[in-house]
Coordinates of C-alpha atoms in Angstrom, one line a residue:
X762 CA -10.8 9.1 -36.4
X763 CA -9.0 8.1 -33.2
X764 CA -8.0 10.4 -30.4
X765 CA -4.3 10.4 -29.4
X766 CA -3.1 12.1 -26.2
X767 CA 0.6 12.9 -26.1
X768 CA 2.0 12.8 -22.5
X769 CA 5.3 13.6 -20.9
X770 CA 6.3 10.5 -18.9
X771 CA 6.6 11.1 -15.2
X772 CA 9.2 8.7 -13.8
X773 CA 9.1 10.2 -10.3
X774 CA 5.4 9.3 -9.7
X775 CA 4.1 6.5 -11.8
X776 CA 0.5 7.0 -10.9
X777 CA 0.5 10.5 -12.4
X778 CA 0.9 8.9 -15.8
X779 CA -2.5 7.1 -15.5
X780 CA -4.8 10.0 -14.5
X781 CA -5.1 11.6 -17.9
X782 CA -6.4 8.2 -19.3
X783 CA -9.2 8.2 -16.8
X784 CA -10.4 11.8 -17.3
X785 CA -10.0 12.2 -21.1
X786 CA -11.8 10.7 -24.1
X787 CA -8.7 9.4 -25.9
X788 CA -8.3 5.8 -27.0
X789 CA -4.5 6.1 -27.5
X790 CA -1.7 7.5 -25.4
X791 CA 1.8 8.2 -26.4
X792 CA 4.3 8.8 -23.6
X793 CA 7.5 10.8 -24.4
X794 CA 10.7 10.9 -22.4
X795 CA 14.2 12.0 -22.9
X796 CA 15.6 9.2 -20.8
X797 CA 15.0 5.6 -21.4
X798 CA 11.9 4.1 -19.8
X799 CA 12.5 0.6 -18.3
X800 CA 10.7 -2.3 -20.0
X801 CA 9.2 -3.3 -16.7
X802 CA 7.6 0.2 -16.2
X803 CA 6.3 0.1 -19.8
X804 CA 4.8 -3.3 -19.4
X805 CA 3.1 -2.5 -16.0
X806 CA 1.7 0.9 -17.3
X807 CA 0.4 -0.6 -20.6
X808 CA -1.2 -3.5 -18.9
X809 CA -2.8 -1.3 -16.2
X810 CA -4.2 1.2 -18.6
X811 CA -5.7 -1.2 -21.0
X812 CA -7.3 -3.2 -18.2
X813 CA -8.5 -0.4 -16.0
X814 CA -9.7 1.9 -18.9
X815 CA -11.3 -0.3 -21.5
X816 CA -11.5 2.5 -24.1
X817 CA -7.7 2.7 -24.2
X818 CA -6.7 0.6 -27.2
X819 CA -3.0 1.4 -27.5
X820 CA -0.3 2.7 -25.2
X821 CA 2.9 3.8 -26.9
X822 CA 6.3 5.0 -25.6
X823 CA 9.1 7.0 -27.4
X824 CA 12.4 8.2 -26.2
X825 CA 13.4 11.5 -27.8
X826 CA 16.3 13.9 -27.8
X827 CA 15.5 17.6 -28.1
X828 CA 17.9 17.9 -31.1
X829 CA 15.8 15.7 -33.4
X830 CA 12.5 15.9 -31.7
X831 CA 10.7 17.8 -34.5
X832 CA 11.7 15.3 -37.2
X833 CA 10.8 12.3 -35.0
X834 CA 7.4 13.7 -34.0
X835 CA 6.5 14.5 -37.7
X836 CA 7.1 10.8 -38.5
X837 CA 5.2 9.4 -35.4
X838 CA 2.2 11.8 -35.5
X839 CA 0.2 11.0 -38.6
X840 CA -2.7 13.0 -40.0
X841 CA -5.4 10.4 -39.4
X842 CA -5.6 11.1 -35.7
X843 CA -7.1 13.8 -33.5
X844 CA -4.0 14.8 -31.5
X845 CA -3.8 16.6 -28.2
X846 CA -0.6 17.6 -26.3
X847 CA -0.5 17.6 -22.5
X848 CA 2.5 19.7 -21.6
X849 CA 2.2 19.5 -17.8
X850 CA 5.0 17.2 -16.7
X851 CA 8.2 16.6 -14.7
X852 CA 10.5 17.5 -17.6
X853 CA 10.4 21.2 -18.1
X854 CA 12.7 21.3 -21.2
X855 CA 10.6 18.6 -22.9
X856 CA 7.4 20.5 -22.0
X857 CA 8.7 23.7 -23.5
X858 CA 9.8 21.9 -26.7
X859 CA 6.5 20.2 -27.1
X860 CA 4.6 23.4 -26.5
X861 CA 6.6 25.1 -29.3
X862 CA 6.0 22.1 -31.6
X863 CA 2.3 22.1 -30.9
X864 CA 1.9 25.8 -31.6
X865 CA 3.8 25.5 -34.9
X866 CA 1.7 22.5 -36.0
X867 CA -1.5 24.0 -34.7
X868 CA -2.1 21.0 -32.4
X869 CA -4.5 21.4 -29.4
X870 CA -2.7 22.1 -26.1
X871 CA -3.6 21.5 -22.5
X872 CA -2.0 21.0 -19.1
X873 CA -3.5 18.7 -16.6
X874 CA -2.5 19.6 -13.0
X875 CA -3.7 16.4 -11.3
X876 CA -2.4 17.5 -7.8
X877 CA -4.7 20.5 -7.7
X878 CA -7.5 19.0 -9.9
X879 CA -7.2 21.7 -12.6
X880 CA -6.9 21.6 -16.4
X881 CA -5.6 24.5 -18.5
X882 CA -6.5 24.7 -22.2
X883 CA -4.7 26.9 -24.7
X884 CA -7.4 28.0 -27.2
X885 CA -7.0 30.8 -29.8
X886 CA -4.2 32.4 -27.9
X887 CA -6.1 32.4 -24.6
X888 CA -5.7 30.3 -21.4
X889 CA -8.8 28.7 -20.1
X890 CA -9.0 27.0 -16.6
X891 CA -11.5 24.4 -15.6
X892 CA -11.9 21.9 -12.7
X893 CA -10.7 18.4 -13.3
X894 CA -12.3 15.4 -11.7
X895 CA -9.2 13.3 -11.0
X896 CA -9.8 9.8 -9.8
X897 CA -8.1 8.4 -6.7
X898 CA -6.6 5.0 -7.1
X899 CA -7.4 2.3 -4.5
X900 CA -4.7 0.2 -2.7
X901 CA -5.5 -2.6 -5.1
X902 CA -5.0 -0.4 -8.2
X903 CA -1.8 1.2 -6.9
X904 CA -0.3 -2.3 -6.4
X905 CA -1.6 -3.4 -9.8
X906 CA 0.0 -0.3 -11.5
X907 CA 3.4 -1.6 -10.4
X908 CA 2.8 -5.1 -11.7
X909 CA 1.7 -6.7 -8.5
X910 CA -1.6 -8.3 -7.5
X911 CA -3.4 -8.1 -4.2
X912 CA -4.3 -11.7 -3.6
X913 CA -6.2 -11.2 -0.4
X914 CA -6.5 -9.0 2.6
X915 CA -8.5 -8.9 5.8
X916 CA -10.9 -6.1 6.8
X917 CA -12.5 -7.7 9.9
X918 CA -15.5 -6.2 11.6
X919 CA -15.8 -6.0 15.4
X920 CA -18.4 -4.7 17.7
X921 CA -17.6 -1.9 20.2
X922 CA -17.4 -4.5 23.0
X923 CA -15.0 -6.6 21.0
X924 CA -12.8 -3.6 20.1
X925 CA -12.6 -2.5 23.8
X926 CA -11.5 -6.0 24.8
X927 CA -9.0 -6.4 22.0
X928 CA -7.4 -3.0 22.9
X929 CA -7.1 -4.0 26.5
X930 CA -5.6 -7.3 25.4
X931 CA -3.1 -5.5 23.2
X932 CA -2.1 -3.0 25.9
X933 CA -1.5 -6.0 28.2
X934 CA 0.6 -7.8 25.6
X935 CA 2.7 -4.7 24.8
X936 CA 3.3 -3.9 28.5
X937 CA 4.1 -7.5 29.4
X938 CA 5.5 -9.2 26.2
X939 CA 7.1 -12.1 28.1
X940 CA 3.7 -13.0 29.6
X941 CA 1.9 -12.6 26.3
X942 CA 4.5 -15.0 24.7
X943 CA 3.6 -17.6 27.3
X944 CA -0.1 -17.2 26.5
X945 CA 0.4 -17.7 22.8
X946 CA 2.7 -20.7 23.5
X947 CA 0.0 -22.3 25.6
X948 CA -2.6 -22.1 22.8
X949 CA 0.0 -23.1 20.2
X950 CA 0.9 -26.3 22.2
X951 CA -2.7 -27.3 22.9
X952 CA -3.8 -29.9 20.4
X953 CA -6.6 -28.3 18.2
X954 CA -8.9 -29.9 15.7
X955 CA -11.4 -27.8 13.7
X956 CA -10.8 -24.9 16.0
X957 CA -11.7 -27.0 19.0
X958 CA -9.4 -28.1 21.9
X959 CA -9.8 -30.2 25.0
X960 CA -6.5 -29.9 26.9
X961 CA -4.9 -29.9 30.3
X962 CA -4.1 -26.6 32.0
X963 CA -0.4 -27.3 32.2
X964 CA 1.5 -28.0 29.0
X965 CA 5.2 -28.7 28.6
X966 CA 7.6 -28.2 25.7
X967 CA 11.4 -28.5 25.8
X968 CA 11.6 -28.5 29.5
X969 CA 9.4 -25.4 29.9
X970 CA 5.9 -25.4 31.4
X971 CA 3.1 -23.2 30.1
X972 CA 0.0 -22.6 32.2
X973 CA -3.6 -21.9 31.2
X974 CA -3.9 -18.0 31.1
X975 CA -6.8 -17.7 33.4
X976 CA -6.2 -14.0 34.1
X977 CA -6.9 -12.9 30.5
X978 CA -9.6 -15.5 29.5
X979 CA -12.4 -12.9 30.2
X980 CA -10.7 -10.5 27.6
X981 CA -10.5 -13.3 25.1
X982 CA -14.1 -14.2 25.5
X983 CA -15.3 -10.6 25.5
X984 CA -13.4 -10.1 22.3
X985 CA -15.2 -13.2 20.9
X986 CA -11.9 -14.9 20.2
X987 CA -12.8 -18.1 22.0
X988 CA -15.7 -19.8 23.8
X989 CA -15.1 -21.7 27.0
X990 CA -17.3 -24.9 26.9
X991 CA -16.2 -26.7 30.0
X992 CA -13.6 -26.1 32.7
X993 CA -12.4 -28.1 35.7
X994 CA -9.5 -27.7 38.1
X995 CA -7.0 -29.2 35.7
X996 CA -8.7 -29.3 32.2
X997 CA -10.4 -27.0 29.9
X998 CA -12.5 -27.3 26.7
X999 CA -12.8 -24.4 24.3
X1000 CA -13.4 -23.4 20.7
X1001 CA -11.9 -20.5 18.7
X1002 CA -14.5 -18.4 17.0
X1003 CA -12.6 -18.3 13.7
X1004 CA -9.2 -19.1 12.0
X1005 CA -8.3 -15.5 12.6
X1006 CA -9.0 -15.8 16.3
X1007 CA -6.9 -18.9 16.4
X1008 CA -4.1 -17.1 14.7
X1009 CA -4.2 -14.2 17.2
X1010 CA -4.2 -16.5 20.2
X1011 CA -1.3 -18.7 18.9
X1012 CA 0.9 -16.0 17.3
X1013 CA 2.8 -13.5 19.4
X1014 CA 2.8 -10.6 16.9
X1015 CA -0.7 -10.7 15.4
X1016 CA -2.2 -8.8 18.3
X1017 CA -0.1 -5.7 17.4
X1018 CA -1.3 -5.8 13.7
X1019 CA -4.9 -6.1 14.8
X1020 CA -4.5 -3.3 17.4
X1021 CA -3.0 -0.9 14.8
X1022 CA -5.7 -1.8 12.3
X1023 CA -8.5 -1.1 14.9
X1024 CA -6.9 2.3 15.8
X1025 CA -6.8 3.3 12.2
X1026 CA -10.4 2.2 11.6
X1027 CA -11.6 3.9 14.8
X1028 CA -10.0 7.2 13.7
X1029 CA -12.2 7.3 10.6
X1030 CA -9.4 9.3 9.0
X1031 CA -8.3 6.8 6.4
X1032 CA -10.2 5.9 3.2
X1033 CA -9.0 2.3 3.2
X1034 CA -7.6 0.0 6.0
X1035 CA -6.3 -3.5 5.4
X1036 CA -4.6 -6.1 7.6
X1037 CA -2.5 -9.0 6.3
X1038 CA -2.3 -7.9 2.7
X1039 CA -0.9 -10.7 0.6
X1040 CA 0.7 -9.5 -2.6
X1041 CA 1.9 -11.5 -5.6
X1042 CA 5.1 -9.9 -6.9
X1043 CA 4.4 -10.0 -10.6
X1044 CA 0.6 -10.3 -10.8
X1045 CA 0.7 -13.9 -12.2
X1046 CA -0.9 -16.4 -9.9
X1047 CA -0.5 -19.3 -9.7
X1048 CA 2.8 -20.0 -11.3
X1049 CA 6.0 -21.9 -10.7
X1050 CA 8.4 -20.2 -8.3
X1051 CA 5.7 -17.8 -7.3
X1052 CA 6.9 -14.9 -5.1
X1053 CA 4.5 -13.5 -2.6
X1054 CA 4.9 -11.1 0.3
X1055 CA 2.6 -10.0 3.2
X1056 CA 2.3 -6.5 4.4
X1057 CA 1.0 -6.4 8.0
X1058 CA -1.1 -3.2 7.8
X1059 CA -1.8 -1.1 4.7
X1060 CA -3.6 2.3 4.9
X1061 CA -4.7 4.9 2.3
X1062 CA -5.7 8.5 2.8
X1063 CA -6.5 10.1 -0.6
X1064 CA -3.5 9.5 -2.8
X1065 CA -1.2 8.7 0.1
X1066 CA -0.5 5.1 1.0
X1067 CA 1.1 3.8 4.2
X1068 CA 2.8 0.4 4.6
X1069 CA 3.3 -0.7 8.2
X1070 CA 5.5 -3.6 9.4
X1071 CA 4.8 -4.8 12.9
X1072 CA 7.5 -6.4 15.1
X1073 CA 7.0 -7.7 18.6
X1074 CA 10.7 -8.6 18.6
X1075 CA 13.9 -6.7 18.6
X1076 CA 14.3 -4.6 15.4
X1077 CA 16.5 -6.4 12.7
X1078 CA 18.2 -5.2 9.6
X1079 CA 16.2 -7.8 7.6
X1080 CA 12.9 -6.2 8.7
X1081 CA 14.1 -2.7 7.6
X1082 CA 15.3 -4.0 4.2
X1083 CA 12.1 -5.9 3.6
X1084 CA 9.8 -3.0 4.3
X1085 CA 11.9 -0.6 2.1
X1086 CA 12.0 -3.1 -0.8
X1087 CA 8.3 -4.0 -0.6
X1088 CA 7.0 -0.5 -0.1
X1089 CA 9.0 1.0 -2.9
X1090 CA 8.2 -1.8 -5.3
X1091 CA 4.4 -2.0 -4.7
X1092 CA 3.6 1.6 -3.7
X1093 CA 6.4 3.8 -5.0
X1094 CA 9.0 6.0 -3.4
X1095 CA 6.3 8.3 -2.0
X1096 CA 4.8 5.6 0.2
X1097 CA 5.0 6.3 3.9
X1098 CA 6.9 3.5 5.5
X1099 CA 6.6 2.6 9.2
X1100 CA 8.1 -0.1 11.4
X1101 CA 6.2 -0.4 14.7
X1102 CA 8.5 -2.3 17.1
X1103 CA 7.8 -3.2 20.7
X1104 CA 11.2 -4.8 21.3
X1105 CA 14.7 -3.3 21.6
X1106 CA 16.0 -1.0 18.9
X1107 CA 19.7 -0.7 18.1
X1108 CA 20.6 3.1 17.6
X1109 CA 22.5 2.1 14.4
X1110 CA 19.3 0.7 13.0
X1111 CA 17.5 4.0 13.6
X1112 CA 20.1 5.7 11.4
X1113 CA 19.5 3.0 8.7
X1114 CA 15.8 3.7 8.9
X1115 CA 16.4 7.4 8.4
X1116 CA 18.5 6.6 5.3
X1117 CA 15.6 4.6 3.8
X1118 CA 12.9 7.0 4.8
X1119 CA 11.4 4.6 7.3
X1120 CA 9.7 6.0 10.4
X1121 CA 10.2 3.9 13.5
X1122 CA 7.5 3.8 16.1
X1123 CA 8.7 2.6 19.6
X1124 CA 6.6 0.8 22.2
X1125 CA 5.7 3.9 24.2
X1126 CA 4.6 5.8 21.0
X1127 CA 2.2 3.1 19.7
X1128 CA -0.9 4.5 21.4
X1129 CA -0.3 7.8 19.7
X1130 CA 0.4 6.5 16.2
X1131 CA -2.7 7.8 14.5
X1132 CA -2.2 11.5 15.4
X1133 CA 1.4 11.0 14.3
X1134 CA 0.3 9.6 10.9
X1135 CA -2.2 12.3 10.4
X1136 CA 0.4 15.0 11.0
X1137 CA 2.8 13.3 8.6
X1138 CA 0.3 12.9 5.8
X1139 CA -1.1 16.4 6.1
X1140 CA 2.5 17.8 5.9
X1141 CA 3.1 15.6 2.9
X1142 CA 0.0 16.8 1.0
X1143 CA 0.6 20.4 2.0

């Protein structure tokens, strides 16, 4: 005997289709829908369930019309299976029709309300309610559910002293972006081998001169980003503490990503925090013509996921389009999408962000971003 669970396919929230597989004892699932389910969604859901829930041996899909539903179900549902109907779903007409069919055929009925962690069983004409332990998918699982693969991400650890220094550094960079650009240009121009550099204190590139940033060196050393080994009036020898430290000192925008990550981590509000999440588009790696994308900061609170794009430049249409595309593809339409921009923002682009459901955080709002996110997420769950 095999256990078959008949589910109403939820096209609005893909993750809601997987929870019954985790909480039930079934080894087969049949998803029913009145509208066609895309082949991409079928493949992603089937692959995810069979990989994440080993007891699931078969995942099936059927498109039905209400007019011939009874005849089609009689053919599909054979007598050698223990069948259960879950009539909790996004299609009310299909739910009512399945409820009537199950009563006529004396098939066990239940309704899984995963949002509230409850299951309702219809037994002998009576309704029984019980608590349901619904799993919470991780960031990695949510991406895998949509056919992607989290290749790598960074979750760096810093001491309180390092965090304080990095936050001061970030505030300085955000308040004086032109000066911070000069700092990163200096370190980018200095010849470096195996994280070590011996260089002059004045460097030139394309007619512009960049000076050794003496005023912020103490912050860089307090943050354990680099170690000064020897310094004279016109030369300096130093070593970066790690490739990540080198990236931060040589890239203008990385300080903003790290700052937001640390603010999220310090808040202790989020269940998962990631920086520099590299995602393979179709989960096949490596392959020819491989498509990968990087999300600057990814956060998760319960079942809510946040994608953040960091820009220490003027806001562009391309940045808005990229975030909207990546967030919807890898995390679904319910993903909270943020662009944190320290540069100029064209008012027309603000309107475009509203159309895409993208929240724009301006330079003077960055320090208050975590309370803003908490408010948004609580309102979303409420």
